[in-house]
Amino acid sequence: MTAAVAPNLVAAVDQARHWSDLTAMAAIGGFTDAAGNQGVNRPCLTELDREARRLLLSWGEAAGLAPSVDRLGNLFLRLEGADPTLAPVLTGSHMDSQPQGGRFDGIWGVLAGLEAVRAIREAGITPRRPIEVVAWTNEEGGRYAPGCMGSMAYTGFAPPQTWDGVTDRAGIRFSDALAETLAAEADIPRRPLGVVEGTAPFAYLEAHIEQGPLLEAQGQDIGVVTGIQGSRWFLVEIRGKSDHAGTTPLGLRQDAVQDMLRAITALNALMHDPADILRFTVASIEVEPNTSNSVAAVARFTIDFRHPDNAVLQARGNAIEGVIQAAVRNCAVTLTERFHAAPAAFQPMVPDAVEAAARAQGLRHIRMPSGAFHDAQFLVPVCPTGMLFVPCRAGVSHHPAEYATPEALAAGTRVLAQALADLANR
Ligand code: HGY
Ligand code: MN
Ligand code: MN
C-alpha cells in the first residue's frame, strides 16, 4: 500500500496524541536523575507494570481494540480484520524498563502500534487480516534473568514453565509475580499461548528506538532493520572461604573476589577484538558476605556476550568456562548459561514493506542491523519478521538521558501504520 492509496492513513497518525501517551506512560515509574534527565524504572510484573498495563488497556478499549492476555502475561490488543479467521499481523514491543532506563526503550514500540491501529481505524480502513498490538512480558531481563521470557514462551523457543523458579533480588519467584499480575487482570480474556497452543501470526513488525548513534549521525529518519546479532548471557559463581581480613595470611586464603578478578582479566583477553565488533560486558556483581573485614566467600558476576557472527558467538562463548577454570587460583567455579539467542536475519517480506512505506512517505532510510536484542529475534522462526528504528539522541539508551523527538517518533509511527496496513491486506 503506498501513501497515495491511503493518504488519510498517514495523516491520521496524531503526533500530539502519541506524545501525550508516551508522556503519561513515562510518569509510571518515572524519576529525575541528578543531571535532570527524566528516566523510568518500571520492572516487569510489579505494581508499576500493572498500572502501566491498565493505562494501555484503557486506551485500547477507547480505540475499540479487544484485549487478551496469555499465561505468560503477554498482553494483546486486537483490531479485527474483515476476515477474523486469518492469521493476524502482530506488532508491539515491551513495557518493562531497565532500572536506570529511558522513556522510550520498548514502550515506544507498544504505543506506536496502538497509534498505528488507531490511525488505521480512523482512516476508515478495515484490513483484510486482524492486527494485534502486543506487550511482551519481561524483555529486559533486569528483575528476572533472562530477558525475552514472554516471546520465548509464545514462540515455543522455551517451555512456559522454564523460569518458574527464577527469583529476583528480594527472593520473589517469577511464577509468583506472574500469578499476581494475571490475578490482577482476571477481567481480561485469556488466550492460548501463541504458537505453542494456537497459530502463528502472519507477520511480526516491531518498532523501536535505535539505541545507537547511526541514524542520527547519518541524518536518517528510518532504520530498516535487517537482523539482530546473537547474545549469550552467563552467571558465574566463584566459591571460596570467608576468613578474617586481619589475621588470615594471603597465602592461606580462598578469596572469591581475587579469583573473580583473575577470571574477568582472562575473559577480557578471550574477548579481545581489535575491530571492536564483539560486545563483552560484566555489569552485575554480588559478593558474600560483603563486609570489608571478611574475606569474600562467594563472588557472582554476569556475562553479557554478543556478536553478529554465530561462529564467533559459539567458539568464544564455549571457551568461557575453560578460561575461567584456568584463571582462578583456589576457588570453585560454577558457570550457568541463562540466555542463548543466535544471530537472526529477517526474511525479506517485512523489511521490504517497511522500506516501501518509508520511500512512499519520502523519508530518508537505510538498512541496518540491530546491536540490541529484541523480542523480534524469537519471532523469526515462526513468521516473517522485521523491525523499524527511529533515531534517538546520541544513540543513548538504558540511561535516563534516552530521548527521541516527537517528530521522529511520529514519522516512525506513520511508516509503521502504512507497513501494517500493507501486510494486513496480503
Ligand atoms: O539488552 C538488550 O539488548 C535489550 O535492550 N534489552
Ligand atoms: Mn528494548
Ligand atoms: Mn532495553
GROMACS .gro file of N, CA and C in nm, residues 88-243:
model
  468
   88PRO      N    1  -0.327  -1.311   1.222
   88PRO     CA    2  -0.309  -1.166   1.236
   88PRO      C    3  -0.168  -1.120   1.202
   89VAL      N    4  -0.161  -0.992   1.169
   89VAL     CA    5  -0.030  -0.924   1.168
   89VAL      C    6  -0.007  -0.876   1.311
   90LEU      N    7   0.113  -0.902   1.363
   90LEU     CA    8   0.144  -0.870   1.502
   90LEU      C    9   0.245  -0.756   1.505
   91THR      N   10   0.225  -0.661   1.594
   91THR     CA   11   0.322  -0.555   1.616
   91THR      C   12   0.329  -0.529   1.766
   92GLY      N   13   0.436  -0.464   1.812
   92GLY     CA   14   0.447  -0.433   1.955
   92GLY      C   15   0.590  -0.439   2.000
   93SER      N   16   0.608  -0.444   2.130
   93SER     CA   17   0.740  -0.450   2.192
   93SER      C   18   0.721  -0.478   2.341
   94HIS      N   19   0.796  -0.413   2.428
   94HIS     CA   20   0.786  -0.445   2.572
   94HIS      C   21   0.760  -0.318   2.653
   95MET      N   22   0.704  -0.335   2.773
   95MET     CA   23   0.670  -0.220   2.859
   95MET      C   24   0.763  -0.212   2.980
   96ASP      N   25   0.838  -0.320   3.006
   96ASP     CA   26   0.929  -0.316   3.121
   96ASP      C   27   1.055  -0.239   3.084
   97SER      N   28   1.120  -0.183   3.187
   97SER     CA   29   1.238  -0.099   3.160
   97SER      C   30   1.359  -0.149   3.239
   98GLN      N   31   1.471  -0.097   3.208
   98GLN     CA   32   1.592  -0.114   3.289
   98GLN      C   33   1.573  -0.035   3.420
   99PRO      N   34   1.649  -0.064   3.524
   99PRO     CA   35   1.635   0.012   3.650
   99PRO      C   36   1.669   0.161   3.631
  100GLN      N   37   1.770   0.188   3.546
  100GLN     CA   38   1.803   0.327   3.511
  100GLN      C   39   1.767   0.346   3.364
  101GLY      N   40   1.641   0.316   3.333
  101GLY     CA   41   1.601   0.314   3.193
  101GLY      C   42   1.554   0.448   3.141
  102GLY      N   43   1.519   0.446   3.012
  102GLY     CA   44   1.471   0.566   2.946
  102GLY      C   45   1.321   0.558   2.923
  103ARG      N   46   1.267   0.669   2.866
  103ARG     CA   47   1.122   0.680   2.849
  103ARG      C   48   1.074   0.615   2.718
  104PHE      N   49   1.164   0.559   2.638
  104PHE     CA   50   1.125   0.515   2.504
  104PHE      C   51   1.155   0.368   2.471
  105ASP      N   52   1.260   0.313   2.532
  105ASP     CA   53   1.301   0.174   2.505
  105ASP      C   54   1.184   0.080   2.531
  106GLY      N   55   1.139   0.014   2.428
  106GLY     CA   56   1.029  -0.083   2.441
  106GLY      C   57   0.893  -0.017   2.431
  107ILE      N   58   0.863   0.067   2.526
  107ILE     CA   59   0.727   0.124   2.536
  107ILE      C   60   0.690   0.201   2.410
  108TRP      N   61   0.790   0.264   2.343
  108TRP     CA   62   0.753   0.336   2.220
  108TRP      C   63   0.694   0.239   2.117
  109GLY      N   64   0.751   0.119   2.107
  109GLY     CA   65   0.701   0.023   2.007
  109GLY      C   66   0.559  -0.022   2.037
  110VAL      N   67   0.526  -0.031   2.166
  110VAL     CA   68   0.388  -0.069   2.203
  110VAL      C   69   0.293   0.046   2.169
  111LEU      N   70   0.331   0.167   2.207
  111LEU     CA   71   0.243   0.283   2.184
  111LEU      C   72   0.239   0.322   2.036
  112ALA      N   73   0.346   0.296   1.963
  112ALA     CA   74   0.343   0.321   1.818
  112ALA      C   75   0.245   0.224   1.752
  113GLY      N   76   0.243   0.101   1.802
  113GLY     CA   77   0.146   0.004   1.749
  113GLY      C   78   0.004   0.048   1.779
  114LEU      N   79  -0.018   0.097   1.901
  114LEU     CA   80  -0.152   0.147   1.937
  114LEU      C   81  -0.192   0.263   1.847
  115GLU      N   82  -0.102   0.358   1.832
  115GLU     CA   83  -0.133   0.477   1.749
  115GLU      C   84  -0.153   0.438   1.604
  116ALA      N   85  -0.078   0.341   1.557
  116ALA     CA   86  -0.091   0.297   1.417
  116ALA      C   87  -0.227   0.233   1.392
  117VAL      N   88  -0.273   0.148   1.484
  117VAL     CA   89  -0.404   0.084   1.459
  117VAL      C   90  -0.518   0.183   1.482
  118ARG      N   91  -0.498   0.279   1.572
  118ARG     CA   92  -0.598   0.386   1.584
  118ARG      C   93  -0.610   0.459   1.450
  119ALA      N   94  -0.496   0.493   1.390
  119ALA     CA   95  -0.496   0.568   1.264
  119ALA      C   96  -0.561   0.486   1.153
  120ILE      N   97  -0.534   0.356   1.153
  120ILE     CA   98  -0.594   0.269   1.051
  120ILE      C   99  -0.746   0.272   1.064
  121ARG      N  100  -0.793   0.263   1.187
  121ARG     CA  101  -0.940   0.269   1.211
  121ARG      C  102  -0.994   0.405   1.170
  122GLU      N  103  -0.927   0.513   1.216
  122GLU     CA  104  -0.977   0.649   1.191
  122GLU      C  105  -0.969   0.687   1.044
  123ALA      N  106  -0.881   0.616   0.971
  123ALA     CA  107  -0.873   0.640   0.826
  123ALA      C  108  -0.981   0.561   0.753
  124GLY      N  109  -1.062   0.489   0.829
  124GLY     CA  110  -1.172   0.413   0.767
  124GLY      C  111  -1.127   0.288   0.697
  125ILE      N  112  -1.008   0.237   0.734
  125ILE     CA  113  -0.955   0.117   0.669
  125ILE      C  114  -0.992  -0.006   0.753
  126THR      N  115  -1.055  -0.104   0.691
  126THR     CA  116  -1.073  -0.234   0.757
  126THR      C  117  -0.976  -0.331   0.693
  127PRO      N  118  -0.868  -0.365   0.760
  127PRO     CA  119  -0.768  -0.452   0.698
  127PRO      C  120  -0.824  -0.592   0.677
  128ARG      N  121  -0.776  -0.658   0.578
  128ARG     CA  122  -0.825  -0.796   0.549
  128ARG      C  123  -0.797  -0.884   0.671
  129ARG      N  124  -0.675  -0.873   0.725
  129ARG     CA  125  -0.634  -0.954   0.839
  129ARG      C  126  -0.650  -0.875   0.969
  130PRO      N  127  -0.672  -0.941   1.080
  130PRO     CA  128  -0.665  -0.870   1.209
  130PRO      C  129  -0.523  -0.817   1.231
  131ILE      N  130  -0.512  -0.709   1.309
  131ILE     CA  131  -0.381  -0.659   1.352
  131ILE      C  132  -0.381  -0.660   1.504
  132GLU      N  133  -0.280  -0.720   1.565
  132GLU     CA  134  -0.272  -0.724   1.711
  132GLU      C  135  -0.148  -0.649   1.759
  133VAL      N  136  -0.170  -0.569   1.863
  133VAL     CA  137  -0.060  -0.499   1.930
  133VAL      C  138  -0.025  -0.581   2.054
  134VAL      N  139   0.103  -0.614   2.070
  134VAL     CA  140   0.143  -0.699   2.183
  134VAL      C  141   0.241  -0.626   2.274
  135ALA      N  142   0.227  -0.648   2.404
  135ALA     CA  143   0.327  -0.606   2.503
  135ALA      C  144   0.383  -0.735   2.562
  136TRP      N  145   0.509  -0.765   2.529
  136TRP     CA  146   0.571  -0.891   2.571
  136TRP      C  147   0.613  -0.884   2.718
  137THR      N  148   0.604  -0.994   2.788
  137THR     CA  149   0.645  -1.000   2.928
  137THR      C  150   0.798  -1.008   2.940
  138ASN      N  151   0.854  -0.924   3.026
  138ASN     CA  152   0.994  -0.931   3.067
  138ASN      C  153   1.093  -0.941   2.952
  139GLU      N  154   1.100  -0.837   2.869
  139GLU     CA  155   1.201  -0.835   2.763
  139GLU      C  156   1.337  -0.802   2.820
  140GLU      N  157   1.344  -0.715   2.922
  140GLU     CA  158   1.474  -0.664   2.965
  140GLU      C  159   1.557  -0.767   3.043
  141GLY      N  160   1.491  -0.852   3.121
  141GLY     CA  161   1.568  -0.948   3.198
  141GLY      C  162   1.639  -0.885   3.317
  142GLY      N  163   1.594  -0.765   3.359
  142GLY     CA  164   1.659  -0.698   3.472
  142GLY      C  165   1.617  -0.756   3.605
  143ARG      N  166   1.487  -0.763   3.628
  143ARG     CA  167   1.436  -0.819   3.755
  143ARG      C  168   1.451  -0.970   3.758
  144TYR      N  169   1.412  -1.032   3.644
  144TYR     CA  170   1.424  -1.179   3.629
  144TYR      C  171   1.507  -1.207   3.505
  145ALA      N  172   1.618  -1.277   3.522
  145ALA     CA  173   1.702  -1.313   3.406
  145ALA      C  174   1.658  -1.450   3.357
  146PRO      N  175   1.653  -1.470   3.225
  146PRO     CA  176   1.697  -1.379   3.119
  146PRO      C  177   1.585  -1.289   3.071
  147GLY      N  178   1.612  -1.213   2.968
  147GLY     CA  179   1.509  -1.132   2.904
  147GLY      C  180   1.431  -1.216   2.804
  148CYS      N  181   1.331  -1.154   2.746
  148CYS     CA  182   1.250  -1.214   2.638
  148CYS      C  183   1.175  -1.339   2.680
  149MET      N  184   1.139  -1.349   2.808
  149MET     CA  185   1.068  -1.468   2.854
  149MET      C  186   0.934  -1.483   2.782
  150GLY      N  187   0.860  -1.369   2.769
  150GLY     CA  188   0.727  -1.377   2.709
  150GLY      C  189   0.732  -1.423   2.564
  151SER      N  190   0.825  -1.367   2.487
  151SER     CA  191   0.831  -1.404   2.345
  151SER      C  192   0.894  -1.542   2.326
  152MET      N  193   0.986  -1.582   2.417
  152MET     CA  194   1.044  -1.717   2.406
  152MET      C  195   0.938  -1.823   2.434
  153ALA      N  196   0.849  -1.795   2.529
  153ALA     CA  197   0.742  -1.893   2.559
  153ALA      C  198   0.638  -1.892   2.448
  154TYR      N  199   0.602  -1.775   2.399
  154TYR     CA  200   0.498  -1.760   2.294
  154TYR      C  201   0.538  -1.836   2.168
  155THR      N  202   0.665  -1.834   2.134
  155THR     CA  203   0.710  -1.896   2.008
  155THR      C  204   0.753  -2.041   2.026
  156GLY      N  205   0.752  -2.089   2.151
  156GLY     CA  206   0.795  -2.227   2.172
  156GLY      C  207   0.945  -2.244   2.176
  157PHE      N  208   1.017  -2.132   2.183
  157PHE     CA  209   1.164  -2.138   2.193
  157PHE      C  210   1.203  -2.205   2.323
  158ALA      N  211   1.120  -2.183   2.428
  158ALA     CA  212   1.145  -2.248   2.559
  158ALA      C  213   1.010  -2.280   2.621
  159PRO      N  214   1.001  -2.390   2.697
  159PRO     CA  215   0.874  -2.425   2.761
  159PRO      C  216   0.828  -2.314   2.857
  160PRO      N  217   0.697  -2.290   2.869
  160PRO     CA  218   0.649  -2.177   2.950
  160PRO      C  219   0.686  -2.186   3.098
  161GLN      N  220   0.713  -2.305   3.148
  161GLN     CA  221   0.745  -2.317   3.291
  161GLN      C  222   0.896  -2.306   3.317
  162THR      N  223   0.975  -2.280   3.212
  162THR     CA  224   1.121  -2.278   3.224
  162THR      C  225   1.170  -2.192   3.340
  163TRP      N  226   1.106  -2.076   3.360
  163TRP     CA  227   1.162  -1.977   3.452
  163TRP      C  228   1.083  -1.966   3.583
  164ASP      N  229   0.993  -2.061   3.606
  164ASP     CA  230   0.906  -2.052   3.727
  164ASP      C  231   0.986  -2.027   3.854
  165GLY      N  232   1.100  -2.092   3.867
  165GLY     CA  233   1.177  -2.085   3.991
  165GLY      C  234   1.277  -1.971   3.997
  166VAL      N  235   1.288  -1.894   3.890
  166VAL     CA  236   1.383  -1.782   3.891
  166VAL      C  237   1.335  -1.678   3.993
  167THR      N  238   1.427  -1.630   4.076
  167THR     CA  239   1.389  -1.532   4.179
  167THR      C  240   1.454  -1.397   4.152
  168ASP      N  241   1.391  -1.292   4.202
  168ASP     CA  242   1.452  -1.158   4.192
  168ASP      C  243   1.536  -1.134   4.317
  169ARG      N  244   1.592  -1.018   4.332
  169ARG     CA  245   1.683  -0.992   4.444
  169ARG      C  246   1.611  -0.999   4.579
  170ALA      N  247   1.479  -0.985   4.575
  170ALA     CA  248   1.403  -0.995   4.702
  170ALA      C  249   1.360  -1.139   4.727
  171GLY      N  250   1.396  -1.229   4.637
  171GLY     CA  251   1.362  -1.370   4.656
  171GLY      C  252   1.223  -1.407   4.606
  172ILE      N  253   1.159  -1.315   4.534
  172ILE     CA  254   1.024  -1.343   4.480
  172ILE      C  255   1.037  -1.424   4.351
  173ARG      N  256   0.966  -1.539   4.345
  173ARG     CA  257   0.974  -1.626   4.227
  173ARG      C  258   0.902  -1.561   4.109
  174PHE      N  259   0.953  -1.585   3.989
  174PHE     CA  260   0.890  -1.533   3.867
  174PHE      C  261   0.747  -1.583   3.859
  175SER      N  262   0.725  -1.711   3.888
  175SER     CA  263   0.589  -1.767   3.874
  175SER      C  264   0.492  -1.697   3.970
  176ASP      N  265   0.539  -1.657   4.086
  176ASP     CA  266   0.450  -1.589   4.182
  176ASP      C  267   0.421  -1.446   4.137
  177ALA      N  268   0.522  -1.379   4.086
  177ALA     CA  269   0.498  -1.242   4.036
  177ALA      C  270   0.406  -1.245   3.915
  178LEU      N  271   0.424  -1.345   3.830
  178LEU     CA  272   0.337  -1.359   3.712
  178LEU      C  273   0.192  -1.388   3.756
  179ALA      N  274   0.177  -1.476   3.854
  179ALA     CA  275   0.042  -1.510   3.903
  179ALA      C  276  -0.027  -1.386   3.959
  180GLU      N  277   0.052  -1.299   4.023
  180GLU     CA  278  -0.007  -1.178   4.081
  180GLU      C  279  -0.059  -1.086   3.971
  181THR      N  280   0.017  -1.073   3.863
  181THR     CA  281  -0.028  -0.989   3.752
  181THR      C  282  -0.150  -1.051   3.685
  182LEU      N  283  -0.148  -1.182   3.663
  182LEU     CA  284  -0.264  -1.247   3.598
  182LEU      C  285  -0.389  -1.237   3.685
  183ALA      N  286  -0.370  -1.244   3.816
  183ALA     CA  287  -0.486  -1.232   3.907
  183ALA      C  288  -0.541  -1.089   3.903
  184ALA      N  289  -0.451  -0.993   3.893
  184ALA     CA  290  -0.496  -0.852   3.888
  184ALA      C  291  -0.567  -0.822   3.757
  185GLU      N  292  -0.544  -0.909   3.656
  185GLU     CA  293  -0.608  -0.888   3.525
  185GLU      C  294  -0.707  -1.000   3.494
  186ALA      N  295  -0.773  -1.047   3.600
  186ALA     CA  296  -0.870  -1.157   3.584
  186ALA      C  297  -0.985  -1.116   3.493
  187ASP      N  298  -1.008  -0.987   3.479
  187ASP     CA  299  -1.117  -0.939   3.393
  187ASP      C  300  -1.080  -0.939   3.245
  188ILE      N  301  -0.954  -0.963   3.213
  188ILE     CA  302  -0.909  -0.961   3.073
  188ILE      C  303  -0.918  -1.101   3.016
  189PRO      N  304  -0.983  -1.119   2.900
  189PRO     CA  305  -1.000  -1.254   2.843
  189PRO      C  306  -0.865  -1.324   2.823
  190ARG      N  307  -0.867  -1.452   2.852
  190ARG     CA  308  -0.745  -1.532   2.832
  190ARG      C  309  -0.737  -1.578   2.688
  191ARG      N  310  -0.615  -1.609   2.645
  191ARG     CA  311  -0.596  -1.662   2.510
  191ARG      C  312  -0.491  -1.771   2.514
  192PRO      N  313  -0.489  -1.861   2.418
  192PRO     CA  314  -0.387  -1.966   2.415
  192PRO      C  315  -0.248  -1.904   2.404
  193LEU      N  316  -0.148  -1.977   2.443
  193LEU     CA  317  -0.010  -1.927   2.440
  193LEU      C  318   0.045  -1.939   2.298
  194GLY      N  319   0.028  -1.833   2.224
  194GLY     CA  320   0.093  -1.816   2.094
  194GLY      C  321   0.097  -1.938   2.004
  195VAL      N  322   0.216  -1.960   1.949
  195VAL     CA  323   0.234  -2.067   1.852
  195VAL      C  324   0.223  -2.203   1.920
  196VAL      N  325   0.255  -2.203   2.050
  196VAL     CA  326   0.258  -2.330   2.124
  196VAL      C  327   0.118  -2.391   2.132
  197GLU      N  328   0.019  -2.307   2.160
  197GLU     CA  329  -0.118  -2.359   2.180
  197GLU      C  330  -0.214  -2.307   2.073
  198GLY      N  331  -0.164  -2.219   1.988
  198GLY     CA  332  -0.255  -2.160   1.889
  198GLY      C  333  -0.190  -2.159   1.752
  199THR      N  334  -0.201  -2.047   1.684
  199THR     CA  335  -0.144  -2.040   1.549
  199THR      C  336  -0.040  -1.927   1.543
  200ALA      N  337   0.046  -1.940   1.445
  200ALA     CA  338   0.150  -1.836   1.427
  200ALA      C  339   0.089  -1.712   1.363
  201PRO      N  340   0.144  -1.595   1.394
  201PRO     CA  341   0.099  -1.475   1.325
  201PRO      C  342   0.137  -1.480   1.177
  202PHE      N  343   0.071  -1.398   1.097
  202PHE     CA  344   0.107  -1.390   0.954
  202PHE      C  345   0.243  -1.323   0.940
  203ALA      N  346   0.266  -1.220   1.023
  203ALA     CA  347   0.394  -1.146   1.019
  203ALA      C  348   0.407  -1.070   1.150
  204TYR      N  349   0.529  -1.031   1.183
  204TYR     CA  350   0.554  -0.951   1.305
  204TYR      C  351   0.644  -0.834   1.268
  205LEU      N  352   0.602  -0.712   1.309
  205LEU     CA  353   0.682  -0.591   1.283
  205LEU      C  354   0.692  -0.512   1.414
  206GLU      N  355   0.816  -0.492   1.461
  206GLU     CA  356   0.839  -0.422   1.589
  206GLU      C  357   0.905  -0.288   1.563
  207ALA      N  358   0.851  -0.185   1.621
  207ALA     CA  359   0.911  -0.051   1.612
  207ALA      C  360   0.990  -0.026   1.740
  208HIS      N  361   1.109   0.034   1.729
  208HIS     CA  362   1.195   0.053   1.846
  208HIS      C  363   1.289   0.170   1.820
  209ILE      N  364   1.329   0.240   1.924
  209ILE     CA  365   1.435   0.340   1.904
  209ILE      C  366   1.563   0.263   1.873
  210GLU      N  367   1.654   0.325   1.801
  210GLU     CA  368   1.774   0.255   1.754
  210GLU      C  369   1.863   0.210   1.868
  211GLN      N  370   1.873   0.288   1.972
  211GLN     CA  371   1.965   0.262   2.085
  211GLN      C  372   2.110   0.262   2.037
  212GLY      N  373   2.136   0.335   1.934
  212GLY     CA  374   2.271   0.351   1.879
  212GLY      C  375   2.274   0.481   1.802
  213PRO      N  376   2.396   0.525   1.760
  213PRO     CA  377   2.412   0.662   1.706
  213PRO      C  378   2.400   0.674   1.554
  214LEU      N  379   2.379   0.563   1.483
  214LEU     CA  380   2.395   0.564   1.336
  214LEU      C  381   2.294   0.655   1.266
  215LEU      N  382   2.166   0.638   1.294
  215LEU     CA  383   2.062   0.712   1.222
  215LEU      C  384   2.078   0.863   1.242
  216GLU      N  385   2.102   0.903   1.365
  216GLU     CA  386   2.120   1.046   1.392
  216GLU      C  387   2.245   1.098   1.321
  217ALA      N  388   2.355   1.021   1.330
  217ALA     CA  389   2.481   1.066   1.269
  217ALA      C  390   2.468   1.079   1.117
  218GLN      N  391   2.387   0.993   1.057
  218GLN     CA  392   2.376   0.996   0.910
  218GLN      C  393   2.254   1.074   0.862
  219GLY      N  394   2.181   1.135   0.956
  219GLY     CA  395   2.065   1.214   0.916
  219GLY      C  396   1.954   1.133   0.855
  220GLN      N  397   1.939   1.011   0.904
  220GLN     CA  398   1.834   0.922   0.851
  220GLN      C  399   1.711   0.926   0.940
  221ASP      N  400   1.593   0.907   0.879
  221ASP     CA  401   1.468   0.909   0.955
  221ASP      C  402   1.429   0.769   1.004
  222ILE      N  403   1.455   0.669   0.919
  222ILE     CA  404   1.408   0.532   0.947
  222ILE      C  405   1.521   0.431   0.929
  223GLY      N  406   1.533   0.339   1.024
  223GLY     CA  407   1.623   0.225   1.007
  223GLY      C  408   1.540   0.105   0.965
  224VAL      N  409   1.570   0.050   0.847
  224VAL     CA  410   1.503  -0.073   0.803
  224VAL      C  411   1.592  -0.187   0.854
  225VAL      N  412   1.551  -0.250   0.963
  225VAL     CA  413   1.640  -0.342   1.032
  225VAL      C  414   1.649  -0.475   0.958
  226THR      N  415   1.771  -0.521   0.938
  226THR     CA  416   1.794  -0.644   0.859
  226THR      C  417   1.806  -0.769   0.947
  227GLY      N  418   1.838  -0.746   1.074
  227GLY     CA  419   1.854  -0.861   1.163
  227GLY      C  420   1.910  -0.818   1.298
  228ILE      N  421   1.933  -0.916   1.385
  228ILE     CA  422   1.975  -0.888   1.523
  228ILE      C  423   2.095  -0.976   1.555
  229GLN      N  424   2.198  -0.920   1.617
  229GLN     CA  425   2.316  -1.000   1.649
  229GLN      C  426   2.284  -1.102   1.758
  230GLY      N  427   2.372  -1.198   1.773
  230GLY     CA  428   2.349  -1.303   1.874
  230GLY      C  429   2.390  -1.255   2.013
  231SER      N  430   2.325  -1.313   2.112
  231SER     CA  431   2.354  -1.277   2.253
  231SER      C  432   2.362  -1.403   2.337
  232ARG      N  433   2.458  -1.406   2.427
  232ARG     CA  434   2.465  -1.515   2.525
  232ARG      C  435   2.488  -1.454   2.662
  233TRP      N  436   2.407  -1.497   2.760
  233TRP     CA  437   2.420  -1.449   2.898
  233TRP      C  438   2.466  -1.566   2.986
  234PHE      N  439   2.561  -1.538   3.075
  234PHE     CA  440   2.607  -1.638   3.171
  234PHE      C  441   2.607  -1.580   3.312
  235LEU      N  442   2.588  -1.667   3.411
  235LEU     CA  443   2.610  -1.629   3.550
  235LEU      C  444   2.728  -1.713   3.599
  236VAL      N  445   2.828  -1.644   3.655
  236VAL     CA  446   2.946  -1.713   3.708
  236VAL      C  447   2.944  -1.703   3.860
  237GLU      N  448   2.953  -1.815   3.927
  237GLU     CA  449   2.960  -1.816   4.073
  237GLU      C  450   3.094  -1.875   4.115
  238ILE      N  451   3.169  -1.796   4.194
  238ILE     CA  452   3.301  -1.839   4.242
  238ILE      C  453   3.291  -1.856   4.392
  239ARG      N  454   3.320  -1.978   4.439
  239ARG     CA  455   3.305  -2.009   4.581
  239ARG      C  456   3.442  -2.035   4.645
  240GLY      N  457   3.473  -1.951   4.746
  240GLY     CA  458   3.597  -1.969   4.822
  240GLY      C  459   3.561  -1.993   4.967
  241LYS      N  460   3.628  -1.920   5.057
  241LYS     CA  461   3.601  -1.939   5.200
  241LYS      C  462   3.615  -1.803   5.271
  242SER      N  463   3.517  -1.775   5.356
  242SER     CA  464   3.528  -1.650   5.432
  242SER      C  465   3.634  -1.665   5.540
  243ASP      N  466   3.711  -1.561   5.566
  243ASP     CA  467   3.816  -1.563   5.669
  243ASP      C  468   3.831  -1.424   5.726
   0.00000   0.00000   0.00000
